[in-house]
mmCIF file of the C-alpha atoms, coordinates in Angstrom:
data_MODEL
# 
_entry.id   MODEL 
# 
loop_
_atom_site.group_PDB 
_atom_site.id 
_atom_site.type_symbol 
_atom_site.label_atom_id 
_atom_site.label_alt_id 
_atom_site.label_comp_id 
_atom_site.label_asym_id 
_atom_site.label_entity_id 
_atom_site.label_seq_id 
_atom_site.pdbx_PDB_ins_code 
_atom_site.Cartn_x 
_atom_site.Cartn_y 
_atom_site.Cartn_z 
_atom_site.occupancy 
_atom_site.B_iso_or_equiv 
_atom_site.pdbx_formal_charge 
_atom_site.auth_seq_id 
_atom_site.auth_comp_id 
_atom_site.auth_asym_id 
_atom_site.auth_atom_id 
_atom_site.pdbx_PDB_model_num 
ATOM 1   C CA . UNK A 1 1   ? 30.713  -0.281  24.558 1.00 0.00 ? 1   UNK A CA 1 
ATOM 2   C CA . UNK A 1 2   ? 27.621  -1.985  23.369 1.00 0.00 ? 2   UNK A CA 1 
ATOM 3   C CA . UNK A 1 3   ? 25.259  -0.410  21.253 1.00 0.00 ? 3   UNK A CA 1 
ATOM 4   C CA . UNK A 1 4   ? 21.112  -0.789  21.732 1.00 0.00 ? 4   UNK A CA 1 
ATOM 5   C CA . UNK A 1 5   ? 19.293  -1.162  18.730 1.00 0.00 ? 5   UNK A CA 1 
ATOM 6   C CA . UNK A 1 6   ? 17.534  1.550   19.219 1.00 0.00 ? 6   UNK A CA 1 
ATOM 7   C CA . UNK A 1 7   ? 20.658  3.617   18.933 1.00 0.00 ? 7   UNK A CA 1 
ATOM 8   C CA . UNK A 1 8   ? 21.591  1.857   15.813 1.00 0.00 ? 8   UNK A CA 1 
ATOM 9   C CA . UNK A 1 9   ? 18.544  2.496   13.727 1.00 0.00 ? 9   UNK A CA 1 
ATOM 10  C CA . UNK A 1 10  ? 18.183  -1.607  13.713 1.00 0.00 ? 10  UNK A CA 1 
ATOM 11  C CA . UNK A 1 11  ? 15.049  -3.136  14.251 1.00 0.00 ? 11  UNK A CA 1 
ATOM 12  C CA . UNK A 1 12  ? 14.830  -5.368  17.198 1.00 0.00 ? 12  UNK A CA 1 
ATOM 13  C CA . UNK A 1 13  ? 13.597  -8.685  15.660 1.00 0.00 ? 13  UNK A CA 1 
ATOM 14  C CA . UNK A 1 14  ? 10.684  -10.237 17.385 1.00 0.00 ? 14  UNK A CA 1 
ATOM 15  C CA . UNK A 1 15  ? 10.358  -14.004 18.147 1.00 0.00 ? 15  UNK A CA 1 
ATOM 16  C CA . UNK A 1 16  ? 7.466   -15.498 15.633 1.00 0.00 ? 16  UNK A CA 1 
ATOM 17  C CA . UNK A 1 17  ? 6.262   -17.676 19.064 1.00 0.00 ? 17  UNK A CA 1 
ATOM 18  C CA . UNK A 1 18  ? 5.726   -14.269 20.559 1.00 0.00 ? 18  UNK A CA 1 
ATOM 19  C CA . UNK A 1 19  ? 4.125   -12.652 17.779 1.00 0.00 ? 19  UNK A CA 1 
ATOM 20  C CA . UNK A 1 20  ? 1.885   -15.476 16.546 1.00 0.00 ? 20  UNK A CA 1 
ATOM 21  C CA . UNK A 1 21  ? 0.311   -15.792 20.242 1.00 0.00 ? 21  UNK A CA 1 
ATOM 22  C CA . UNK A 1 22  ? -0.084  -11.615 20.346 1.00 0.00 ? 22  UNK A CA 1 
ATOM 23  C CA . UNK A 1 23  ? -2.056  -12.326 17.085 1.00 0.00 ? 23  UNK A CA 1 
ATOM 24  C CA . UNK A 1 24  ? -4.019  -15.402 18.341 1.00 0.00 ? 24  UNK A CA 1 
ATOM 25  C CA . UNK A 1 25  ? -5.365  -13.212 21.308 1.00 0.00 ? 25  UNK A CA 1 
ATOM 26  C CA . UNK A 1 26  ? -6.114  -9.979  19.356 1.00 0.00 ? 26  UNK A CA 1 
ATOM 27  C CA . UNK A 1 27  ? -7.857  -12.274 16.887 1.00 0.00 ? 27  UNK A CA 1 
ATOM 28  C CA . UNK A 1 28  ? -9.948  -14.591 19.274 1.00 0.00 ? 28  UNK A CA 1 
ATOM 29  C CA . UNK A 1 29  ? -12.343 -12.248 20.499 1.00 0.00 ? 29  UNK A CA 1 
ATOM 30  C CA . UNK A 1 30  ? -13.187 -11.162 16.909 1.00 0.00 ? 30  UNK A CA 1 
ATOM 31  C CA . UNK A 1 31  ? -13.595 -14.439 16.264 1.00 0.00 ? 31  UNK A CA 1 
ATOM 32  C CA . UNK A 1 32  ? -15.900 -15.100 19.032 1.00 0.00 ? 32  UNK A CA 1 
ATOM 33  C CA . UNK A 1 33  ? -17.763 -12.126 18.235 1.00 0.00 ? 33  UNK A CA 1 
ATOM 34  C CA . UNK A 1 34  ? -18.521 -12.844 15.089 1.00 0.00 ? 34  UNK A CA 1 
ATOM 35  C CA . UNK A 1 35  ? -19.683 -16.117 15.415 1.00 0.00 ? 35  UNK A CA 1 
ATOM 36  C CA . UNK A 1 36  ? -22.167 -14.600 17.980 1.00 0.00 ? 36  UNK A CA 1 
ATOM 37  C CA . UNK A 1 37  ? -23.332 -12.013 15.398 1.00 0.00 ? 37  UNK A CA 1 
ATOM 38  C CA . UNK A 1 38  ? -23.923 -14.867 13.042 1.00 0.00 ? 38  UNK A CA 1 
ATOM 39  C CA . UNK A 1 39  ? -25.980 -17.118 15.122 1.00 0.00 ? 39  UNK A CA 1 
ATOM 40  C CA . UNK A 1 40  ? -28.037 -14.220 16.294 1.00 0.00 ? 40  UNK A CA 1 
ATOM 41  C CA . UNK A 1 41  ? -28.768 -12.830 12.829 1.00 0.00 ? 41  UNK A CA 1 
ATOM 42  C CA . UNK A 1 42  ? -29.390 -16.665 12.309 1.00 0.00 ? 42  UNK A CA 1 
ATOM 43  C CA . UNK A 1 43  ? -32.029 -16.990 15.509 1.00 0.00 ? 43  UNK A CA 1 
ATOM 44  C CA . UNK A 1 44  ? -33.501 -13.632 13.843 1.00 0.00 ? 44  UNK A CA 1 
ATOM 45  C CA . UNK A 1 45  ? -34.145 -14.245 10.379 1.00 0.00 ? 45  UNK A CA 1 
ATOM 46  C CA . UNK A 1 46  ? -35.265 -18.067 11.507 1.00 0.00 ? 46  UNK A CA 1 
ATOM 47  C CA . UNK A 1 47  ? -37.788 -16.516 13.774 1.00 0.00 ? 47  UNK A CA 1 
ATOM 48  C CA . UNK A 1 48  ? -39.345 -13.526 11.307 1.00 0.00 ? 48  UNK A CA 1 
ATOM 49  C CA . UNK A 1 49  ? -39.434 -16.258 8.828  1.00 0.00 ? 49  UNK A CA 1 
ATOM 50  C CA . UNK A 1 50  ? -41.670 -18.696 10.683 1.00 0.00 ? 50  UNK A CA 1 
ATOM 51  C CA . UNK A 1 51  ? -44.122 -15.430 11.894 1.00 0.00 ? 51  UNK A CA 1 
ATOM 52  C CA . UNK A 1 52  ? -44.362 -14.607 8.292  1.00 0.00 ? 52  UNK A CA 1 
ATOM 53  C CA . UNK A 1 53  ? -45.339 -18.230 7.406  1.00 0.00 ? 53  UNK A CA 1 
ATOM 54  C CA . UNK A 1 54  ? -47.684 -18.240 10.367 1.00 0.00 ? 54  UNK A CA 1 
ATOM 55  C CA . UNK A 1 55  ? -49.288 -15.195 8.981  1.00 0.00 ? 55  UNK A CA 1 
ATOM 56  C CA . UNK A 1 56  ? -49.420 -16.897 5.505  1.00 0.00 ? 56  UNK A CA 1 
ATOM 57  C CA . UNK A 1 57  ? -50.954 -19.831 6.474  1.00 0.00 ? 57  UNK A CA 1 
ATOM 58  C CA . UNK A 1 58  ? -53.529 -18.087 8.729  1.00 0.00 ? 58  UNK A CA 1 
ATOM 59  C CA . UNK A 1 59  ? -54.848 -15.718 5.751  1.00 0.00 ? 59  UNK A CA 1 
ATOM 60  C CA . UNK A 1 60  ? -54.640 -18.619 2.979  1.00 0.00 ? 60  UNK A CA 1 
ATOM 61  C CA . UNK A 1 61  ? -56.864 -20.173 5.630  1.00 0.00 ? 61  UNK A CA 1 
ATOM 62  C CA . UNK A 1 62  ? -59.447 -17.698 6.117  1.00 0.00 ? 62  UNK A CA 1 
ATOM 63  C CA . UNK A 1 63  ? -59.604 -17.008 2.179  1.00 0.00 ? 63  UNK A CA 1 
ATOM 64  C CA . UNK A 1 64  ? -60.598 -20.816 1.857  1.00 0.00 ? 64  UNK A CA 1 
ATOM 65  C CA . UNK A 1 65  ? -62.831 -20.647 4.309  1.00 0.00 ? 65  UNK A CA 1 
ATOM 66  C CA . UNK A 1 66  ? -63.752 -17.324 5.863  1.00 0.00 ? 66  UNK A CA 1 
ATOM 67  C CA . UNK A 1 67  ? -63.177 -15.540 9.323  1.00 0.00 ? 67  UNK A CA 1 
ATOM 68  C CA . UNK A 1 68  ? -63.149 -17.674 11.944 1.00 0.00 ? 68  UNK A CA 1 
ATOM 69  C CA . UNK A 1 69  ? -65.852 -17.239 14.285 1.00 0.00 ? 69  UNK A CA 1 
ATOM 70  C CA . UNK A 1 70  ? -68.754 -15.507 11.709 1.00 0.00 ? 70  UNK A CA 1 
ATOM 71  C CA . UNK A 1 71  ? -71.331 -18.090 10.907 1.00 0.00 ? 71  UNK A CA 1 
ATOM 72  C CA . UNK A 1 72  ? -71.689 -18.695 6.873  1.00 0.00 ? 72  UNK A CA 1 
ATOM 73  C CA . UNK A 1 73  ? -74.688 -20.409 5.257  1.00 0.00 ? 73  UNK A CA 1 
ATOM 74  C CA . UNK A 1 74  ? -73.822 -22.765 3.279  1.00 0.00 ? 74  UNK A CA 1 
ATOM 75  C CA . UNK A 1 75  ? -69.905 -23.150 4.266  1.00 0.00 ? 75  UNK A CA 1 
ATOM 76  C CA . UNK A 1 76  ? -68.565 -26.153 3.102  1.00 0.00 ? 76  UNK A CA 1 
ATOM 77  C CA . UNK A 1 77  ? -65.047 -25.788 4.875  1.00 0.00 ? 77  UNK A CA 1 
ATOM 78  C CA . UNK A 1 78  ? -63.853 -25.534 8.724  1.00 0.00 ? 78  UNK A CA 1 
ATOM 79  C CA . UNK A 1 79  ? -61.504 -24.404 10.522 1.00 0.00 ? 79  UNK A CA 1 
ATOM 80  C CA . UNK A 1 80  ? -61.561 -27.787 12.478 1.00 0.00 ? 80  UNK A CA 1 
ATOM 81  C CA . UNK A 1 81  ? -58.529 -30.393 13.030 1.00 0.00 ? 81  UNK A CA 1 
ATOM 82  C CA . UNK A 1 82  ? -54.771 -29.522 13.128 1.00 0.00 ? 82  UNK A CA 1 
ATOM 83  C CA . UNK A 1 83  ? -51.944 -31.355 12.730 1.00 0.00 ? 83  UNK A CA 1 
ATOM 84  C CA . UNK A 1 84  ? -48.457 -30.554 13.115 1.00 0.00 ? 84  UNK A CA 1 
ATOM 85  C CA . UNK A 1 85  ? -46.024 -31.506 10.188 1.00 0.00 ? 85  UNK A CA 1 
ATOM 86  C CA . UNK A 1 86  ? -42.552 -31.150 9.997  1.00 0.00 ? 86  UNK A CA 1 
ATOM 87  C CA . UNK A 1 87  ? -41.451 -28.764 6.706  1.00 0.00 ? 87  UNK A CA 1 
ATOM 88  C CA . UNK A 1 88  ? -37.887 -28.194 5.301  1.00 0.00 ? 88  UNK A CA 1 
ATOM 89  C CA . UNK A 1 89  ? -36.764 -24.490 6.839  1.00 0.00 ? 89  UNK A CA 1 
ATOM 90  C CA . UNK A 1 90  ? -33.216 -23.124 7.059  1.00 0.00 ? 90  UNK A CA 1 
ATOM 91  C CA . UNK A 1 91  ? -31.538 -26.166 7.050  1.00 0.00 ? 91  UNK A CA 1 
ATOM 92  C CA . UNK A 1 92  ? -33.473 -28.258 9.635  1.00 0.00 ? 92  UNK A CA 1 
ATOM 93  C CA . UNK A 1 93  ? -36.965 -29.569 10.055 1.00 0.00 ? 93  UNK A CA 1 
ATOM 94  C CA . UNK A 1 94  ? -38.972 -26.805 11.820 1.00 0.00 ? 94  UNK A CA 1 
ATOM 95  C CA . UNK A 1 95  ? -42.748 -27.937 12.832 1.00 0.00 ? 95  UNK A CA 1 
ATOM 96  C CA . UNK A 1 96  ? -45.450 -25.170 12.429 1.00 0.00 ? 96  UNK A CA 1 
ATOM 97  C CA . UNK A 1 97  ? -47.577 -24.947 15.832 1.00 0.00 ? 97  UNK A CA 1 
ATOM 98  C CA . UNK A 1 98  ? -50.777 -25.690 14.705 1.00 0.00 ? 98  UNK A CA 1 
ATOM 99  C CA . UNK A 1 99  ? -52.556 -23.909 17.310 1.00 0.00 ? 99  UNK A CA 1 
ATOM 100 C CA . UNK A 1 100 ? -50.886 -20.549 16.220 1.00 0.00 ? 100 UNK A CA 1 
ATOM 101 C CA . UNK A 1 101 ? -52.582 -21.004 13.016 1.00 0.00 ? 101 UNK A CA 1 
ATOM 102 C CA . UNK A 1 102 ? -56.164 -22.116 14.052 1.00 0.00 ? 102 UNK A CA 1 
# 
């Protein structure tokens, strides 16, 4: 009579093909989720970033020369003109909307 290996106490060895390929699809998903996770976080951080440089240009403006819309005697700056220039942010060249700012 044959014995299983279950019966023997022996391990029943597992074919590396068969194990790699249970490992590549427990580990794609995680993968794939992660990546997602990253670019979101990336989208995220991108997006406060530029908000917080909108705001930052915006008050720097109205320090130099006052709130928009209140006439000043003897003002001797404007909030006139805009022009969009590309600036080094995360990596890539992200252009400020000037009409954000104005």
């Amino acid at each position: 009579m044959k014995r299983k290996a279950a019966e023997t106490g022996r391990r029943q060895e597992v074919c590396p093909q068969e194990l790699s390929f249970a490992m590549q699809q427990l580990a794609l998903p995680m993968v794939l989720a992660s990546e997602a996770i990253k670019k979101g976080l990336f989208a995220f951080v991108q997006q406060m970033g530029m908000l917080a440089f909108t705001e930052l240009l915006q008050a720097e403006a109205e320090a130099i020369v006052g709130a928009k819309g209140r006439h000043l005697k003897g003002r001797t700056h404007h909030h006139w003109g805009a022009a969009s220039t590309p600036l080094p942010f995360g990596g890539r060249q992200a252009v400020v909307d000037p009409m954000l700012i104005a």
